[in-house]
Amino acid sequence: RHVVLICWDRSVLLYTLYKWVIPGAVQYHGGLALIWHDVIVEWILDTLTQSTRPQRLLAAVHKKATRGNPRSVVKAIDEFCNQNEWAMNVGNEKGEILDSVVSETNPGCVLELGTYCGYSTVRIASLLPPHAQLITLEFNPDNAAVARQVIAWAGVAEKVRLVEGESGEWIPKMKEQFGVKTFDLVFLDHWKNRYLLDTKLMEECGLLKKGSVLLADNVVCPGAPDYLEYIRNSPQYKSQFFKSHLEYTKAEDGLEKSVFLG
């Protein structure tokens, strides 16, 4: 009986550390939060459930969200990430900034770099005017498979073209493959070391016109310092920083909105 009590006490302690103590301790430190949530916890849960975080997120959408209602899909994902398991969506706090930029830009043609599970894709697509086009690019085929289902469940699939592959390969093909002339809005939310490379590539390929808006997520955490240095000092752009927090934490982060001046 004594051994059982010791095991029980240890189990309670470990669960308390896992569920509340460590998450509370890391929520103000972006780097530690990412290591804890995006490496350690994800590995633990993947091992225990024999599933992946995107699959678990999709299950939450199917369980909680109303089919054909994009806002209910967004809400279901936010609830999953706040109550069950952190995930690298833009999140609701920064998502509201994204919503406002989409609404004020009223774009006819949008490029999203980094689909992940389709959270921001759904937010953007739900605000687009009729006949607008959203091309979203995802490198990971497993993430893309989940994103397609999330997008379909939200009822916005007719506005979205999800492309699998590397941004460096697809950006030069945008005009030929999809009939794109220029993008009105580009949302950068993929590998941070690709932000600057892909921005310059879009410039070279003539995909930006005067007034095109670039909106870049996670420019503080994990950070994109080379991109910020370029975009803030280039005479081709007028930039504005929106201070916020890393998704589902209290760690400092933000979005950089940059208007291409030509």
PDB file of C-alpha atoms in Angstrom:
ATOM      1  CA  ARG A   1       0.000   0.000   0.000  1.00  0.00           C
ATOM      2  CA  HIS A   2       2.879   2.361   0.819  1.00  0.00           C
ATOM      3  CA  VAL A   3       4.417   1.763  -2.623  1.00  0.00           C
ATOM      4  CA  VAL A   4       1.071   2.454  -4.283  1.00  0.00           C
ATOM      5  CA  LEU A   5       0.772   5.747  -2.424  1.00  0.00           C
ATOM      6  CA  ILE A   6       4.295   6.774  -3.444  1.00  0.00           C
ATOM      7  CA  CYS A   7       3.531   5.954  -7.097  1.00  0.00           C
ATOM      8  CA  TRP A   8       0.251   7.848  -6.856  1.00  0.00           C
ATOM      9  CA  ASP A   9       1.964  10.885  -5.331  1.00  0.00           C
ATOM     10  CA  ARG A  10       4.610  10.860  -8.041  1.00  0.00           C
ATOM     11  CA  SER A  11       1.986  10.551 -10.749  1.00  0.00           C
ATOM     12  CA  VAL A  12       0.049  13.497  -9.342  1.00  0.00           C
ATOM     13  CA  LEU A  13       3.254  15.534  -9.111  1.00  0.00           C
ATOM     14  CA  LEU A  14       4.267  14.729 -12.691  1.00  0.00           C
ATOM     15  CA  TYR A  15       0.797  15.511 -13.998  1.00  0.00           C
ATOM     16  CA  THR A  16       0.738  18.808 -12.091  1.00  0.00           C
ATOM     17  CA  LEU A  17       4.141  19.742 -13.512  1.00  0.00           C
ATOM     18  CA  TYR A  18       3.073  18.751 -17.024  1.00  0.00           C
ATOM     19  CA  LYS A  19      -0.379  20.337 -16.990  1.00  0.00           C
ATOM     20  CA  TRP A  20       0.123  23.567 -15.046  1.00  0.00           C
ATOM     21  CA  VAL A  21       3.534  24.289 -13.521  1.00  0.00           C
ATOM     22  CA  ILE A  22       5.792  24.071 -16.580  1.00  0.00           C
ATOM     23  CA  PRO A  23       3.288  25.658 -19.020  1.00  0.00           C
ATOM     24  CA  GLY A  24       2.812  28.506 -16.555  1.00  0.00           C
ATOM     25  CA  ALA A  25       6.556  28.940 -16.142  1.00  0.00           C
ATOM     26  CA  VAL A  26       7.344  29.073 -19.867  1.00  0.00           C
ATOM     27  CA  GLN A  27       4.391  31.114 -21.137  1.00  0.00           C
ATOM     28  CA  TYR A  28       6.288  34.425 -20.872  1.00  0.00           C
ATOM     29  CA  HIS A  29       9.426  33.106 -22.603  1.00  0.00           C
ATOM     30  CA  GLY A  30       8.932  32.416 -26.290  1.00  0.00           C
ATOM     31  CA  GLY A  31      11.954  30.179 -26.820  1.00  0.00           C
ATOM     32  CA  LEU A  32      11.184  27.973 -23.820  1.00  0.00           C
ATOM     33  CA  ALA A  33       7.490  27.859 -24.728  1.00  0.00           C
ATOM     34  CA  LEU A  34       8.337  26.609 -28.216  1.00  0.00           C
ATOM     35  CA  ILE A  35      10.708  23.937 -26.891  1.00  0.00           C
ATOM     36  CA  TRP A  36       8.157  22.762 -24.328  1.00  0.00           C
ATOM     37  CA  HIS A  37       5.035  22.795 -26.498  1.00  0.00           C
ATOM     38  CA  ASP A  38       6.393  22.206 -29.975  1.00  0.00           C
ATOM     39  CA  VAL A  39       9.040  19.596 -29.143  1.00  0.00           C
ATOM     40  CA  ILE A  40       8.565  17.907 -25.762  1.00  0.00           C
ATOM     41  CA  VAL A  41       4.772  17.873 -25.372  1.00  0.00           C
ATOM     42  CA  GLU A  42       4.161  17.082 -29.023  1.00  0.00           C
ATOM     43  CA  TRP A  43       6.533  14.105 -28.840  1.00  0.00           C
ATOM     44  CA  ILE A  44       4.902  12.840 -25.620  1.00  0.00           C
ATOM     45  CA  LEU A  45       1.368  13.070 -27.015  1.00  0.00           C
ATOM     46  CA  ASP A  46       2.315  11.636 -30.408  1.00  0.00           C
ATOM     47  CA  THR A  47       3.886   8.665 -28.625  1.00  0.00           C
ATOM     48  CA  LEU A  48       0.994   8.117 -26.228  1.00  0.00           C
ATOM     49  CA  THR A  49      -1.799   8.533 -28.794  1.00  0.00           C
ATOM     50  CA  GLN A  50      -0.039   7.127 -31.869  1.00  0.00           C
ATOM     51  CA  SER A  51      -1.386  10.105 -33.776  1.00  0.00           C
ATOM     52  CA  THR A  52      -0.110  13.551 -34.737  1.00  0.00           C
ATOM     53  CA  ARG A  53      -0.988  16.999 -33.452  1.00  0.00           C
ATOM     54  CA  PRO A  54      -2.625  17.990 -36.771  1.00  0.00           C
ATOM     55  CA  GLN A  55      -4.752  14.824 -36.619  1.00  0.00           C
ATOM     56  CA  ARG A  56      -5.821  15.614 -33.062  1.00  0.00           C
ATOM     57  CA  LEU A  57      -6.641  19.183 -34.088  1.00  0.00           C
ATOM     58  CA  LEU A  58      -8.742  17.884 -36.989  1.00  0.00           C
ATOM     59  CA  ALA A  59     -10.632  15.580 -34.625  1.00  0.00           C
ATOM     60  CA  ALA A  60     -11.456  18.601 -32.444  1.00  0.00           C
ATOM     61  CA  VAL A  61     -12.788  20.453 -35.507  1.00  0.00           C
ATOM     62  CA  HIS A  62     -15.005  17.513 -36.465  1.00  0.00           C
ATOM     63  CA  LYS A  63     -16.269  17.238 -32.893  1.00  0.00           C
ATOM     64  CA  LYS A  64     -16.814  20.917 -32.035  1.00  0.00           C
ATOM     65  CA  ALA A  65     -17.185  22.942 -35.244  1.00  0.00           C
ATOM     66  CA  THR A  66     -20.282  23.331 -37.402  1.00  0.00           C
ATOM     67  CA  ARG A  67     -19.711  22.191 -40.977  1.00  0.00           C
ATOM     68  CA  GLY A  68     -19.798  25.138 -43.381  1.00  0.00           C
ATOM     69  CA  ASN A  69     -19.232  27.714 -40.623  1.00  0.00           C
ATOM     70  CA  PRO A  70     -15.678  29.117 -40.839  1.00  0.00           C
ATOM     71  CA  ARG A  71     -15.874  31.050 -37.572  1.00  0.00           C
ATOM     72  CA  SER A  72     -16.932  27.942 -35.661  1.00  0.00           C
ATOM     73  CA  VAL A  73     -13.901  26.135 -37.110  1.00  0.00           C
ATOM     74  CA  VAL A  74     -11.611  28.951 -35.952  1.00  0.00           C
ATOM     75  CA  LYS A  75     -13.251  28.883 -32.520  1.00  0.00           C
ATOM     76  CA  ALA A  76     -12.908  25.100 -32.213  1.00  0.00           C
ATOM     77  CA  ILE A  77      -9.196  25.259 -33.049  1.00  0.00           C
ATOM     78  CA  ASP A  78      -8.590  28.112 -30.600  1.00  0.00           C
ATOM     79  CA  GLU A  79     -10.390  26.172 -27.860  1.00  0.00           C
ATOM     80  CA  PHE A  80      -8.320  23.070 -28.637  1.00  0.00           C
ATOM     81  CA  CYS A  81      -5.096  25.073 -28.447  1.00  0.00           C
ATOM     82  CA  ASN A  82      -6.042  26.931 -25.276  1.00  0.00           C
ATOM     83  CA  GLN A  83      -7.514  23.997 -23.384  1.00  0.00           C
ATOM     84  CA  ASN A  84      -5.863  20.870 -24.771  1.00  0.00           C
ATOM     85  CA  GLU A  85      -2.748  21.329 -26.825  1.00  0.00           C
ATOM     86  CA  TRP A  86      -0.705  24.253 -28.131  1.00  0.00           C
ATOM     87  CA  ALA A  87      -0.302  24.472 -31.917  1.00  0.00           C
ATOM     88  CA  MET A  88       1.526  26.877 -34.224  1.00  0.00           C
ATOM     89  CA  ASN A  89      -1.475  28.631 -35.741  1.00  0.00           C
ATOM     90  CA  VAL A  90      -1.437  32.416 -35.883  1.00  0.00           C
ATOM     91  CA  GLY A  91      -3.916  32.277 -32.968  1.00  0.00           C
ATOM     92  CA  ASN A  92      -6.850  34.505 -32.171  1.00  0.00           C
ATOM     93  CA  GLU A  93      -4.975  37.570 -30.847  1.00  0.00           C
ATOM     94  CA  LYS A  94      -2.800  37.929 -33.935  1.00  0.00           C
ATOM     95  CA  GLY A  95      -5.637  36.447 -35.995  1.00  0.00           C
ATOM     96  CA  GLU A  96      -7.725  39.536 -35.305  1.00  0.00           C
ATOM     97  CA  ILE A  97      -4.890  41.672 -36.696  1.00  0.00           C
ATOM     98  CA  LEU A  98      -4.782  39.391 -39.748  1.00  0.00           C
ATOM     99  CA  ASP A  99      -8.560  39.770 -40.136  1.00  0.00           C
ATOM    100  CA  SER A 100      -8.327  43.561 -40.069  1.00  0.00           C
ATOM    101  CA  VAL A 101      -5.546  43.622 -42.686  1.00  0.00           C
ATOM    102  CA  VAL A 102      -7.511  41.285 -44.975  1.00  0.00           C
ATOM    103  CA  SER A 103     -10.663  43.387 -44.580  1.00  0.00           C
ATOM    104  CA  GLU A 104      -8.965  46.720 -45.254  1.00  0.00           C
ATOM    105  CA  THR A 105      -6.972  45.315 -48.208  1.00  0.00           C
ATOM    106  CA  ASN A 106     -10.037  43.590 -49.726  1.00  0.00           C
ATOM    107  CA  PRO A 107      -7.725  41.470 -51.892  1.00  0.00           C
ATOM    108  CA  GLY A 108      -8.649  39.702 -55.082  1.00  0.00           C
ATOM    109  CA  CYS A 109      -5.560  37.502 -55.101  1.00  0.00           C
ATOM    110  CA  VAL A 110      -3.809  36.255 -51.942  1.00  0.00           C
ATOM    111  CA  LEU A 111      -0.736  34.120 -51.320  1.00  0.00           C
ATOM    112  CA  GLU A 112      -0.258  32.366 -47.990  1.00  0.00           C
ATOM    113  CA  LEU A 113       3.151  30.856 -47.328  1.00  0.00           C
ATOM    114  CA  GLY A 114       2.747  28.136 -44.704  1.00  0.00           C
ATOM    115  CA  THR A 115      -0.690  26.504 -44.459  1.00  0.00           C
ATOM    116  CA  TYR A 116      -0.003  24.182 -41.508  1.00  0.00           C
ATOM    117  CA  CYS A 117      -3.512  22.922 -40.582  1.00  0.00           C
ATOM    118  CA  GLY A 118      -5.484  25.606 -42.417  1.00  0.00           C
ATOM    119  CA  TYR A 119      -6.388  27.860 -39.477  1.00  0.00           C
ATOM    120  CA  SER A 120      -5.259  31.150 -41.023  1.00  0.00           C
ATOM    121  CA  THR A 121      -6.372  29.926 -44.447  1.00  0.00           C
ATOM    122  CA  VAL A 122      -9.921  29.669 -43.126  1.00  0.00           C
ATOM    123  CA  ARG A 123      -9.700  33.103 -41.469  1.00  0.00           C
ATOM    124  CA  ILE A 124      -8.483  34.725 -44.698  1.00  0.00           C
ATOM    125  CA  ALA A 125     -10.836  32.875 -47.066  1.00  0.00           C
ATOM    126  CA  SER A 126     -13.902  33.680 -44.955  1.00  0.00           C
ATOM    127  CA  LEU A 127     -13.236  37.403 -45.426  1.00  0.00           C
ATOM    128  CA  LEU A 128     -12.467  37.423 -49.143  1.00  0.00           C
ATOM    129  CA  PRO A 129     -14.814  39.056 -51.647  1.00  0.00           C
ATOM    130  CA  PRO A 130     -16.644  36.865 -54.185  1.00  0.00           C
ATOM    131  CA  HIS A 131     -14.420  35.372 -56.914  1.00  0.00           C
ATOM    132  CA  ALA A 132     -11.226  36.150 -54.979  1.00  0.00           C
ATOM    133  CA  GLN A 133      -8.420  33.593 -55.121  1.00  0.00           C
ATOM    134  CA  LEU A 134      -6.293  32.333 -52.213  1.00  0.00           C
ATOM    135  CA  ILE A 135      -3.250  30.213 -52.995  1.00  0.00           C
ATOM    136  CA  THR A 136      -1.807  28.611 -49.872  1.00  0.00           C
ATOM    137  CA  LEU A 137       1.502  26.770 -49.928  1.00  0.00           C
ATOM    138  CA  GLU A 138       2.460  23.946 -47.552  1.00  0.00           C
ATOM    139  CA  PHE A 139       5.732  22.016 -47.593  1.00  0.00           C
ATOM    140  CA  ASN A 140       4.608  19.105 -45.367  1.00  0.00           C
ATOM    141  CA  PRO A 141       2.218  16.705 -47.174  1.00  0.00           C
ATOM    142  CA  ASP A 142       0.776  15.352 -43.896  1.00  0.00           C
ATOM    143  CA  ASN A 143      -0.099  18.873 -42.763  1.00  0.00           C
ATOM    144  CA  ALA A 144      -1.547  19.605 -46.201  1.00  0.00           C
ATOM    145  CA  ALA A 145      -3.807  16.528 -45.983  1.00  0.00           C
ATOM    146  CA  VAL A 146      -5.233  17.743 -42.655  1.00  0.00           C
ATOM    147  CA  ALA A 147      -5.528  21.329 -43.905  1.00  0.00           C
ATOM    148  CA  ARG A 148      -7.619  20.236 -46.887  1.00  0.00           C
ATOM    149  CA  GLN A 149     -10.106  18.611 -44.528  1.00  0.00           C
ATOM    150  CA  VAL A 150     -10.204  21.640 -42.205  1.00  0.00           C
ATOM    151  CA  ILE A 151     -10.735  23.980 -45.164  1.00  0.00           C
ATOM    152  CA  ALA A 152     -13.486  21.752 -46.570  1.00  0.00           C
ATOM    153  CA  TRP A 153     -15.211  21.492 -43.178  1.00  0.00           C
ATOM    154  CA  ALA A 154     -15.201  25.301 -42.948  1.00  0.00           C
ATOM    155  CA  GLY A 155     -16.923  25.532 -46.325  1.00  0.00           C
ATOM    156  CA  VAL A 156     -14.318  27.758 -47.988  1.00  0.00           C
ATOM    157  CA  ALA A 157     -12.675  25.231 -50.322  1.00  0.00           C
ATOM    158  CA  GLU A 158     -13.985  26.932 -53.462  1.00  0.00           C
ATOM    159  CA  LYS A 159     -11.860  30.000 -52.703  1.00  0.00           C
ATOM    160  CA  VAL A 160      -8.690  28.086 -51.811  1.00  0.00           C
ATOM    161  CA  ARG A 161      -6.029  26.395 -53.895  1.00  0.00           C
ATOM    162  CA  LEU A 162      -3.698  24.412 -51.634  1.00  0.00           C
ATOM    163  CA  VAL A 163      -0.332  23.691 -53.212  1.00  0.00           C
ATOM    164  CA  GLU A 164       2.191  21.226 -51.792  1.00  0.00           C
ATOM    165  CA  GLY A 165       5.886  21.950 -52.149  1.00  0.00           C
ATOM    166  CA  GLU A 166       8.701  24.384 -51.457  1.00  0.00           C
ATOM    167  CA  SER A 167       8.113  28.105 -51.748  1.00  0.00           C
ATOM    168  CA  GLY A 168      11.388  28.588 -53.624  1.00  0.00           C
ATOM    169  CA  GLU A 169      10.179  26.211 -56.330  1.00  0.00           C
ATOM    170  CA  TRP A 170       6.571  27.390 -56.583  1.00  0.00           C
ATOM    171  CA  ILE A 171       6.885  31.185 -56.430  1.00  0.00           C
ATOM    172  CA  PRO A 172       8.543  31.407 -59.886  1.00  0.00           C
ATOM    173  CA  LYS A 173       5.733  29.220 -61.308  1.00  0.00           C
ATOM    174  CA  MET A 174       2.800  31.257 -59.958  1.00  0.00           C
ATOM    175  CA  LYS A 175       2.119  33.224 -63.144  1.00  0.00           C
ATOM    176  CA  GLU A 176       2.435  30.248 -65.478  1.00  0.00           C
ATOM    177  CA  GLN A 177       0.667  27.629 -63.335  1.00  0.00           C
ATOM    178  CA  PHE A 178      -2.147  29.683 -61.814  1.00  0.00           C
ATOM    179  CA  GLY A 179      -2.541  32.712 -64.069  1.00  0.00           C
ATOM    180  CA  VAL A 180      -1.499  35.085 -61.301  1.00  0.00           C
ATOM    181  CA  LYS A 181      -0.525  38.583 -62.377  1.00  0.00           C
ATOM    182  CA  THR A 182       0.302  40.037 -58.973  1.00  0.00           C
ATOM    183  CA  PHE A 183      -0.714  39.390 -55.361  1.00  0.00           C
ATOM    184  CA  ASP A 184      -2.720  41.974 -53.456  1.00  0.00           C
ATOM    185  CA  LEU A 185      -1.834  40.351 -50.131  1.00  0.00           C
ATOM    186  CA  VAL A 186       0.882  37.925 -49.049  1.00  0.00           C
ATOM    187  CA  PHE A 187       0.786  36.295 -45.609  1.00  0.00           C
ATOM    188  CA  LEU A 188       4.198  34.949 -44.588  1.00  0.00           C
ATOM    189  CA  ASP A 189       3.960  32.262 -41.916  1.00  0.00           C
ATOM    190  CA  HIS A 190       6.355  29.515 -43.016  1.00  0.00           C
ATOM    191  CA  TRP A 191      10.057  28.975 -42.284  1.00  0.00           C
ATOM    192  CA  LYS A 192      11.372  32.267 -40.880  1.00  0.00           C
ATOM    193  CA  ASN A 193      14.673  31.948 -42.754  1.00  0.00           C
ATOM    194  CA  ARG A 194      12.651  31.967 -45.988  1.00  0.00           C
ATOM    195  CA  TYR A 195      10.860  35.291 -45.379  1.00  0.00           C
ATOM    196  CA  LEU A 196      13.571  37.456 -46.917  1.00  0.00           C
ATOM    197  CA  LEU A 197      14.506  34.987 -49.656  1.00  0.00           C
ATOM    198  CA  ASP A 198      10.903  34.588 -50.784  1.00  0.00           C
ATOM    199  CA  THR A 199      10.170  38.312 -50.617  1.00  0.00           C
ATOM    200  CA  LYS A 200      13.094  39.022 -52.921  1.00  0.00           C
ATOM    201  CA  LEU A 201      11.985  36.147 -55.143  1.00  0.00           C
ATOM    202  CA  MET A 202       8.484  37.623 -55.421  1.00  0.00           C
ATOM    203  CA  GLU A 203      10.023  40.961 -56.360  1.00  0.00           C
ATOM    204  CA  GLU A 204      12.185  39.326 -59.042  1.00  0.00           C
ATOM    205  CA  CYS A 205       9.204  37.416 -60.442  1.00  0.00           C
ATOM    206  CA  GLY A 206       7.051  40.553 -60.672  1.00  0.00           C
ATOM    207  CA  LEU A 207       4.437  39.219 -58.277  1.00  0.00           C
ATOM    208  CA  LEU A 208       4.195  42.451 -56.289  1.00  0.00           C
ATOM    209  CA  LYS A 209       2.622  45.674 -57.558  1.00  0.00           C
ATOM    210  CA  LYS A 210       2.323  49.120 -56.032  1.00  0.00           C
ATOM    211  CA  GLY A 211       0.047  48.688 -53.023  1.00  0.00           C
ATOM    212  CA  SER A 212       0.665  44.968 -52.505  1.00  0.00           C
ATOM    213  CA  VAL A 213       0.656  44.171 -48.782  1.00  0.00           C
ATOM    214  CA  LEU A 214       3.014  41.738 -47.067  1.00  0.00           C
ATOM    215  CA  LEU A 215       2.002  40.576 -43.587  1.00  0.00           C
ATOM    216  CA  ALA A 216       4.628  38.535 -41.739  1.00  0.00           C
ATOM    217  CA  ASP A 217       3.920  36.531 -38.580  1.00  0.00           C
ATOM    218  CA  ASN A 218       6.349  35.579 -35.788  1.00  0.00           C
ATOM    219  CA  VAL A 219       8.816  38.349 -36.615  1.00  0.00           C
ATOM    220  CA  VAL A 220       9.836  38.522 -32.920  1.00  0.00           C
ATOM    221  CA  CYS A 221       9.406  34.876 -31.873  1.00  0.00           C
ATOM    222  CA  PRO A 222      10.991  32.761 -33.293  1.00  0.00           C
ATOM    223  CA  GLY A 223      12.017  35.922 -35.177  1.00  0.00           C
ATOM    224  CA  ALA A 224      13.029  37.010 -38.669  1.00  0.00           C
ATOM    225  CA  PRO A 225      15.711  39.679 -38.070  1.00  0.00           C
ATOM    226  CA  ASP A 226      17.144  39.702 -41.593  1.00  0.00           C
ATOM    227  CA  TYR A 227      13.666  40.155 -43.054  1.00  0.00           C
ATOM    228  CA  LEU A 228      12.862  43.017 -40.678  1.00  0.00           C
ATOM    229  CA  GLU A 229      16.161  44.757 -41.402  1.00  0.00           C
ATOM    230  CA  TYR A 230      15.499  44.571 -45.135  1.00  0.00           C
ATOM    231  CA  ILE A 231      11.810  45.458 -45.142  1.00  0.00           C
ATOM    232  CA  ARG A 232      12.182  48.383 -42.716  1.00  0.00           C
ATOM    233  CA  ASN A 233      15.119  49.945 -44.529  1.00  0.00           C
ATOM    234  CA  SER A 234      14.121  49.372 -48.144  1.00  0.00           C
ATOM    235  CA  PRO A 235      12.708  52.417 -49.972  1.00  0.00           C
ATOM    236  CA  GLN A 236      10.399  49.978 -51.765  1.00  0.00           C
ATOM    237  CA  TYR A 237       8.328  49.389 -48.607  1.00  0.00           C
ATOM    238  CA  LYS A 238       6.440  51.261 -45.943  1.00  0.00           C
ATOM    239  CA  SER A 239       6.285  49.099 -42.831  1.00  0.00           C
ATOM    240  CA  GLN A 240       4.294  48.985 -39.611  1.00  0.00           C
ATOM    241  CA  PHE A 241       4.787  46.691 -36.604  1.00  0.00           C
ATOM    242  CA  PHE A 242       1.821  45.271 -34.694  1.00  0.00           C
ATOM    243  CA  LYS A 243       2.887  44.218 -31.218  1.00  0.00           C
ATOM    244  CA  SER A 244       1.254  41.042 -29.958  1.00  0.00           C
ATOM    245  CA  HIS A 245       2.086  37.700 -28.326  1.00  0.00           C
ATOM    246  CA  LEU A 246       3.213  34.286 -29.479  1.00  0.00           C
ATOM    247  CA  GLU A 247       0.105  32.247 -30.177  1.00  0.00           C
ATOM    248  CA  TYR A 248      -1.625  30.965 -27.038  1.00  0.00           C
ATOM    249  CA  THR A 249       1.092  32.335 -24.709  1.00  0.00           C
ATOM    250  CA  LYS A 250       2.110  35.625 -23.051  1.00  0.00           C
ATOM    251  CA  ALA A 251       5.493  35.713 -24.820  1.00  0.00           C
ATOM    252  CA  GLU A 252       6.297  38.792 -26.893  1.00  0.00           C
ATOM    253  CA  ASP A 253       5.700  38.525 -30.626  1.00  0.00           C
ATOM    254  CA  GLY A 254       4.157  40.560 -33.415  1.00  0.00           C
ATOM    255  CA  LEU A 255       3.238  40.998 -37.059  1.00  0.00           C
ATOM    256  CA  GLU A 256       4.966  43.216 -39.602  1.00  0.00           C
ATOM    257  CA  LYS A 257       2.756  44.790 -42.258  1.00  0.00           C
ATOM    258  CA  SER A 258       4.642  46.155 -45.263  1.00  0.00           C
ATOM    259  CA  VAL A 259       3.151  47.947 -48.255  1.00  0.00           C
ATOM    260  CA  PHE A 260       5.087  47.620 -51.515  1.00  0.00           C
ATOM    261  CA  LEU A 261       5.617  51.077 -53.004  1.00  0.00           C
ATOM    262  CA  GLY A 262       6.997  49.894 -56.319  1.00  0.00           C
TER     263      GLY A 262
END
